[in-house]
Amino acid sequence: MNRSFAGAALRLGDIDIPRIGSEIGVGEDELHAFMDVEAAGSGFDHMNRPKMLFEPHVFYGMLGKGAKRDAAVAQGLAYPKWGERPYPSDSYPRLIKAMAIDETAALKSASWGLTQILGRYHADIGYATPQEMVEEFANHEAEHLEATVKLLKVWKVDDDLRAHRWAIVAQTWNGPGYRKNRYDTKLEAAFAKWQKIKDTPWSSTAPAPAPQPATAAPPVPAPASVTPERSPQPMPAKPAVAAGVYAAILIALGTALGSAAAWLTHLSCNILGVLCQ
């Protein structure tokens, strides 16, 4: 696992939000509201790492009883209940210390990206391990948003988001403490704000670009001696002029020699396809 958590850190394009939202029948406004409330609208921090919040109470449960949990508790990295201690301004130092105790449990105990998805839900959004999830999240915010949509479907609250049942969405996403943090009213307010902002035009039924016609072969340039007004004419099928001259010579020879050579003249005319008179 890359301990710098650095990746391509590509941002969402304008078209990514309506495109991904269409997968569950919502527009930009619902997804913008989600991103605003969960991660202040950005999936990466000032160091271009995926935004992350390490949750010591989750780590406590992930480790279970034993020496690992005892070590985590002793270092202030794990405790049984949420909210026992304030979050630091940067969770990465705590995460790295927790990873030294148990890498997989630590990555599962952190919330990641645009909508702060806990690593323990990696399988629900199609990743084999939390390591794979984090590495993909380091590359592109579109991965964060695709994962959000997948999780909304898996948890069967995509219809609640479509219907703007904010309390149900907030409780499902954030747990029973959502009211204390007013996640539902924050979602509603953010949605109202985005409804006043013009959406990016996009349609899933937009026609594909028309196929381009095959490129025609370039015209063969005319010879330099031929002007455009006088194109060269096709050659005749047979050399009739030359044959006629040759036939005339034979006829004259036949006349001079008399009837003895007449048959030769007749034969030559037939061979050359010329009418002899």
Short mmCIF file of C-alpha atoms in Angstrom, two decimals:
data_model
loop_
_atom_site.label_atom_id
_atom_site.label_comp_id
_atom_site.label_asym_id
_atom_site.label_seq_id
_atom_site.Cartn_x
_atom_site.Cartn_y
_atom_site.Cartn_z
CA MET A 1 0.00 0.00 0.00
CA ASN A 2 1.34 3.43 -1.00
CA ARG A 3 1.77 5.26 2.31
CA SER A 4 1.87 8.67 0.57
CA PHE A 5 -1.70 8.06 -0.72
CA ALA A 6 -0.73 9.99 -3.85
CA GLY A 7 -2.38 9.31 -7.17
CA ALA A 8 -3.45 11.16 -10.28
CA ALA A 9 -5.95 13.17 -8.16
CA LEU A 10 -8.12 14.03 -11.16
CA ARG A 11 -11.15 16.22 -10.50
CA LEU A 12 -14.67 15.67 -11.70
CA GLY A 13 -15.54 17.06 -15.10
CA ASP A 14 -18.82 18.96 -15.47
CA ILE A 15 -20.30 16.12 -17.48
CA ASP A 16 -19.37 13.43 -14.91
CA ILE A 17 -21.99 14.54 -12.37
CA PRO A 18 -25.13 14.31 -14.56
CA ARG A 19 -23.73 11.20 -16.25
CA ILE A 20 -23.23 9.33 -12.98
CA GLY A 21 -26.44 10.70 -11.45
CA SER A 22 -28.43 9.32 -14.38
CA GLU A 23 -27.50 5.80 -13.21
CA ILE A 24 -30.02 6.20 -10.35
CA GLY A 25 -32.32 8.75 -11.95
CA VAL A 26 -31.13 11.88 -10.15
CA GLY A 27 -29.66 15.07 -11.50
CA GLU A 28 -26.71 17.22 -10.59
CA ASP A 29 -28.41 18.96 -7.69
CA GLU A 30 -28.87 15.87 -5.52
CA LEU A 31 -25.28 14.74 -6.00
CA HIS A 32 -23.87 18.23 -5.50
CA ALA A 33 -25.79 18.45 -2.21
CA PHE A 34 -24.35 15.11 -1.13
CA MET A 35 -20.80 16.20 -1.94
CA ASP A 36 -21.22 19.59 -0.25
CA VAL A 37 -22.39 18.11 3.05
CA GLU A 38 -20.08 15.11 3.21
CA ALA A 39 -16.77 16.53 1.98
CA ALA A 40 -17.21 20.26 1.36
CA GLY A 41 -17.52 19.61 -2.38
CA SER A 42 -14.04 18.19 -2.99
CA GLY A 43 -12.64 14.67 -2.90
CA PHE A 44 -8.97 15.61 -2.34
CA ASP A 45 -7.17 17.59 0.32
CA HIS A 46 -4.51 20.30 -0.15
CA MET A 47 -1.87 17.59 -0.64
CA ASN A 48 -3.94 15.88 -3.38
CA ARG A 49 -4.68 12.90 -1.16
CA PRO A 50 -8.23 11.54 -0.97
CA LYS A 51 -10.09 13.37 1.77
CA MET A 52 -10.12 11.05 4.75
CA LEU A 53 -11.43 10.91 8.31
CA PHE A 54 -10.06 8.20 10.56
CA GLU A 55 -12.71 6.82 12.97
CA PRO A 56 -11.15 5.44 16.19
CA HIS A 57 -14.45 3.94 17.39
CA VAL A 58 -14.69 1.92 14.18
CA PHE A 59 -11.06 0.82 14.54
CA TYR A 60 -11.85 -0.29 18.09
CA GLY A 61 -14.61 -2.59 16.81
CA MET A 62 -12.59 -3.82 13.84
CA LEU A 63 -9.67 -4.96 16.00
CA GLY A 64 -11.68 -6.87 18.58
CA LYS A 65 -10.22 -7.98 21.86
CA GLY A 66 -6.53 -8.65 22.02
CA ALA A 67 -3.07 -7.19 21.89
CA LYS A 68 -3.69 -5.12 18.75
CA ARG A 69 -6.64 -3.29 20.29
CA ASP A 70 -4.78 -2.79 23.54
CA ALA A 71 -1.92 -1.18 21.61
CA ALA A 72 -4.32 1.04 19.65
CA VAL A 73 -6.10 2.17 22.84
CA ALA A 74 -2.78 2.95 24.50
CA GLN A 75 -1.81 5.19 21.56
CA GLY A 76 -5.18 6.97 21.48
CA LEU A 77 -6.05 5.38 18.13
CA ALA A 78 -9.07 3.42 19.32
CA TYR A 79 -11.92 3.92 21.78
CA PRO A 80 -15.34 2.32 22.10
CA LYS A 81 -17.72 5.23 21.45
CA TRP A 82 -17.93 7.85 18.72
CA GLY A 83 -17.24 11.41 19.86
CA GLU A 84 -15.08 10.62 22.88
CA ARG A 85 -12.34 12.87 21.53
CA PRO A 86 -12.28 15.62 18.87
CA TYR A 87 -10.98 14.92 15.38
CA PRO A 88 -7.57 16.36 14.49
CA SER A 89 -7.25 18.72 11.54
CA ASP A 90 -5.37 16.00 9.62
CA SER A 91 -6.33 12.37 10.16
CA TYR A 92 -3.52 10.91 8.06
CA PRO A 93 -0.89 10.76 10.86
CA ARG A 94 -3.33 8.75 13.02
CA LEU A 95 -4.20 6.51 10.08
CA ILE A 96 -0.56 5.73 9.36
CA LYS A 97 0.04 4.82 13.02
CA ALA A 98 -3.07 2.62 12.96
CA MET A 99 -1.87 0.93 9.78
CA ALA A 100 1.31 -0.08 11.62
CA ILE A 101 -0.92 -2.07 14.00
CA ASP A 102 -3.27 -3.53 11.34
CA GLU A 103 -3.28 -2.06 7.84
CA THR A 104 -6.54 -3.57 6.60
CA ALA A 105 -8.50 -2.77 9.76
CA ALA A 106 -7.16 0.80 9.70
CA LEU A 107 -8.18 1.41 6.07
CA LYS A 108 -11.62 -0.04 6.80
CA SER A 109 -11.95 2.37 9.73
CA ALA A 110 -11.50 5.54 7.65
CA SER A 111 -14.05 7.46 5.57
CA TRP A 112 -12.85 8.33 2.07
CA GLY A 113 -13.47 10.78 -0.73
CA LEU A 114 -16.26 13.00 -1.94
CA THR A 115 -18.98 11.41 0.17
CA GLN A 116 -16.85 9.89 2.94
CA ILE A 117 -17.41 6.19 2.35
CA LEU A 118 -16.03 3.94 5.09
CA GLY A 119 -13.42 1.52 3.84
CA ARG A 120 -15.25 -1.38 5.46
CA TYR A 121 -17.89 -1.06 2.71
CA HIS A 122 -15.37 -1.70 -0.06
CA ALA A 123 -17.02 -4.98 -1.10
CA ASP A 124 -20.43 -3.31 -1.44
CA ILE A 125 -19.04 -1.01 -4.11
CA GLY A 126 -17.13 -3.67 -6.00
CA TYR A 127 -13.59 -3.59 -4.58
CA ALA A 128 -11.83 -6.77 -3.47
CA THR A 129 -9.97 -5.05 -0.63
CA PRO A 130 -9.96 -1.65 1.11
CA GLN A 131 -6.45 -1.19 -0.28
CA GLU A 132 -7.82 -1.43 -3.83
CA MET A 133 -10.59 1.04 -3.00
CA VAL A 134 -8.16 3.61 -1.58
CA GLU A 135 -5.75 3.27 -4.50
CA GLU A 136 -8.59 3.84 -7.00
CA PHE A 137 -9.93 6.77 -4.99
CA ALA A 138 -6.49 8.39 -5.22
CA ASN A 139 -6.84 8.62 -8.99
CA HIS A 140 -10.14 10.29 -9.84
CA GLU A 141 -13.12 11.88 -8.10
CA ALA A 142 -15.35 10.10 -10.60
CA GLU A 143 -14.43 6.87 -8.75
CA HIS A 144 -15.75 8.43 -5.54
CA LEU A 145 -19.04 9.40 -7.13
CA GLU A 146 -19.51 6.06 -8.90
CA ALA A 147 -18.96 4.34 -5.55
CA THR A 148 -21.54 6.62 -3.93
CA VAL A 149 -24.18 5.70 -6.49
CA LYS A 150 -23.40 1.99 -6.12
CA LEU A 151 -23.72 2.19 -2.36
CA LEU A 152 -27.00 4.10 -2.52
CA LYS A 153 -28.38 1.28 -4.67
CA VAL A 154 -27.00 -1.48 -2.44
CA TRP A 155 -28.49 0.19 0.64
CA LYS A 156 -31.77 0.76 -1.25
CA VAL A 157 -31.97 4.49 -0.57
CA ASP A 158 -31.51 5.66 -4.15
CA ASP A 159 -35.31 6.04 -4.33
CA ASP A 160 -35.24 8.15 -1.15
CA LEU A 161 -32.66 10.44 -2.73
CA ARG A 162 -34.84 10.75 -5.83
CA ALA A 163 -37.83 11.64 -3.61
CA HIS A 164 -35.72 14.01 -1.47
CA ARG A 165 -36.42 12.16 1.75
CA TRP A 166 -33.38 13.73 3.34
CA ALA A 167 -33.82 12.29 6.83
CA ILE A 168 -33.82 8.72 5.53
CA VAL A 169 -30.79 9.35 3.35
CA ALA A 170 -28.91 11.08 6.19
CA GLN A 171 -29.71 8.37 8.74
CA THR A 172 -28.69 5.59 6.37
CA TRP A 173 -25.45 7.30 5.39
CA ASN A 174 -24.39 8.74 8.75
CA GLY A 175 -26.12 6.60 11.37
CA PRO A 176 -28.47 7.58 14.20
CA GLY A 177 -26.38 10.64 15.09
CA TYR A 178 -27.44 12.42 11.91
CA ARG A 179 -29.91 14.65 13.80
CA LYS A 180 -27.26 15.93 16.15
CA ASN A 181 -25.22 17.09 13.19
CA ARG A 182 -28.31 18.18 11.20
CA TYR A 183 -27.21 16.21 8.16
CA ASP A 184 -30.77 16.08 6.83
CA THR A 185 -31.34 19.85 6.97
CA LYS A 186 -27.86 20.46 5.53
CA LEU A 187 -28.67 18.18 2.59
CA GLU A 188 -31.97 19.96 2.01
CA ALA A 189 -30.34 23.40 2.14
CA ALA A 190 -27.54 22.39 -0.20
CA PHE A 191 -30.04 20.93 -2.65
CA ALA A 192 -32.05 24.17 -2.61
CA LYS A 193 -28.88 26.13 -3.33
CA TRP A 194 -27.95 23.96 -6.32
CA GLN A 195 -31.44 24.12 -7.76
CA LYS A 196 -30.85 27.82 -8.40
CA ILE A 197 -27.71 27.07 -10.43
CA LYS A 198 -27.98 26.10 -14.08
CA ASP A 199 -27.21 22.45 -14.78
CA THR A 200 -24.71 21.14 -17.31
CA PRO A 201 -26.58 20.03 -20.46
CA TRP A 202 -26.34 16.27 -20.87
CA SER A 203 -28.51 13.49 -22.24
CA SER A 204 -28.05 9.73 -22.08
CA THR A 205 -29.92 9.48 -25.40
CA ALA A 206 -27.67 11.88 -27.28
CA PRO A 207 -27.03 10.41 -30.75
CA ALA A 208 -23.63 9.02 -31.45
CA PRO A 209 -21.54 10.95 -33.97
CA ALA A 210 -22.44 10.06 -37.55
CA PRO A 211 -19.92 7.78 -39.22
CA GLN A 212 -17.62 9.62 -41.57
CA PRO A 213 -17.75 8.65 -45.27
CA ALA A 214 -14.79 6.84 -46.69
CA THR A 215 -12.17 9.20 -48.03
CA ALA A 216 -12.27 9.37 -51.82
CA ALA A 217 -9.09 8.81 -53.77
CA PRO A 218 -7.55 12.10 -54.89
CA PRO A 219 -8.10 12.97 -58.59
CA VAL A 220 -5.25 12.17 -60.94
CA PRO A 221 -3.78 15.47 -62.16
CA ALA A 222 -4.07 16.19 -65.89
CA PRO A 223 -0.89 16.16 -67.97
CA ALA A 224 0.79 19.57 -68.21
CA SER A 225 0.16 19.79 -71.97
CA VAL A 226 -3.61 19.39 -71.62
CA THR A 227 -5.72 22.41 -70.68
CA PRO A 228 -8.91 22.02 -68.59
CA GLU A 229 -11.06 22.90 -71.62
CA ARG A 230 -9.63 20.04 -73.69
CA SER A 231 -9.41 16.80 -71.79
CA PRO A 232 -7.69 13.89 -73.49
CA GLN A 233 -10.07 11.57 -75.37
CA PRO A 234 -10.03 7.81 -74.93
CA MET A 235 -7.98 5.74 -77.32
CA PRO A 236 -9.93 3.86 -80.06
CA ALA A 237 -10.57 0.19 -79.51
CA LYS A 238 -8.70 -0.85 -82.69
CA PRO A 239 -5.95 0.84 -84.75
CA ALA A 240 -8.37 1.41 -87.69
CA VAL A 241 -6.36 4.22 -89.36
CA ALA A 242 -3.16 2.23 -89.52
CA ALA A 243 -5.01 -0.83 -90.77
CA GLY A 244 -6.67 1.18 -93.54
CA VAL A 245 -3.35 2.47 -94.81
CA TYR A 246 -1.89 -1.01 -94.81
CA ALA A 247 -4.94 -2.34 -96.64
CA ALA A 248 -4.61 0.32 -99.35
CA ILE A 249 -1.00 -0.71 -99.94
CA LEU A 250 -2.03 -4.34 -100.27
CA ILE A 251 -4.81 -3.47 -102.70
CA ALA A 252 -2.43 -1.49 -104.88
CA LEU A 253 0.03 -4.36 -104.84
CA GLY A 254 -2.70 -6.83 -105.74
CA THR A 255 -3.76 -4.77 -108.71
CA ALA A 256 -0.21 -4.56 -109.98
CA LEU A 257 0.44 -8.25 -109.70
CA GLY A 258 -2.86 -9.31 -111.17
CA SER A 259 -5.28 -11.99 -110.26
CA ALA A 260 -2.54 -14.26 -108.94
CA ALA A 261 -2.14 -12.06 -105.82
CA ALA A 262 -5.85 -11.28 -105.33
CA TRP A 263 -6.34 -14.05 -102.85
CA LEU A 264 -3.51 -12.60 -100.69
CA THR A 265 -5.18 -9.21 -100.59
CA HIS A 266 -8.50 -10.73 -99.61
CA LEU A 267 -6.89 -12.76 -96.86
CA SER A 268 -5.07 -9.74 -95.42
CA CYS A 269 -8.23 -7.66 -95.30
CA ASN A 270 -10.03 -10.37 -93.36
CA ILE A 271 -7.21 -10.67 -90.85
CA LEU A 272 -7.05 -6.93 -90.20
CA GLY A 273 -10.83 -6.51 -90.04
CA VAL A 274 -10.85 -3.91 -92.83
CA LEU A 275 -13.41 -3.78 -95.61
CA CYS A 276 -11.65 -4.22 -98.98
CA GLN A 277 -13.31 -2.99 -102.10
#
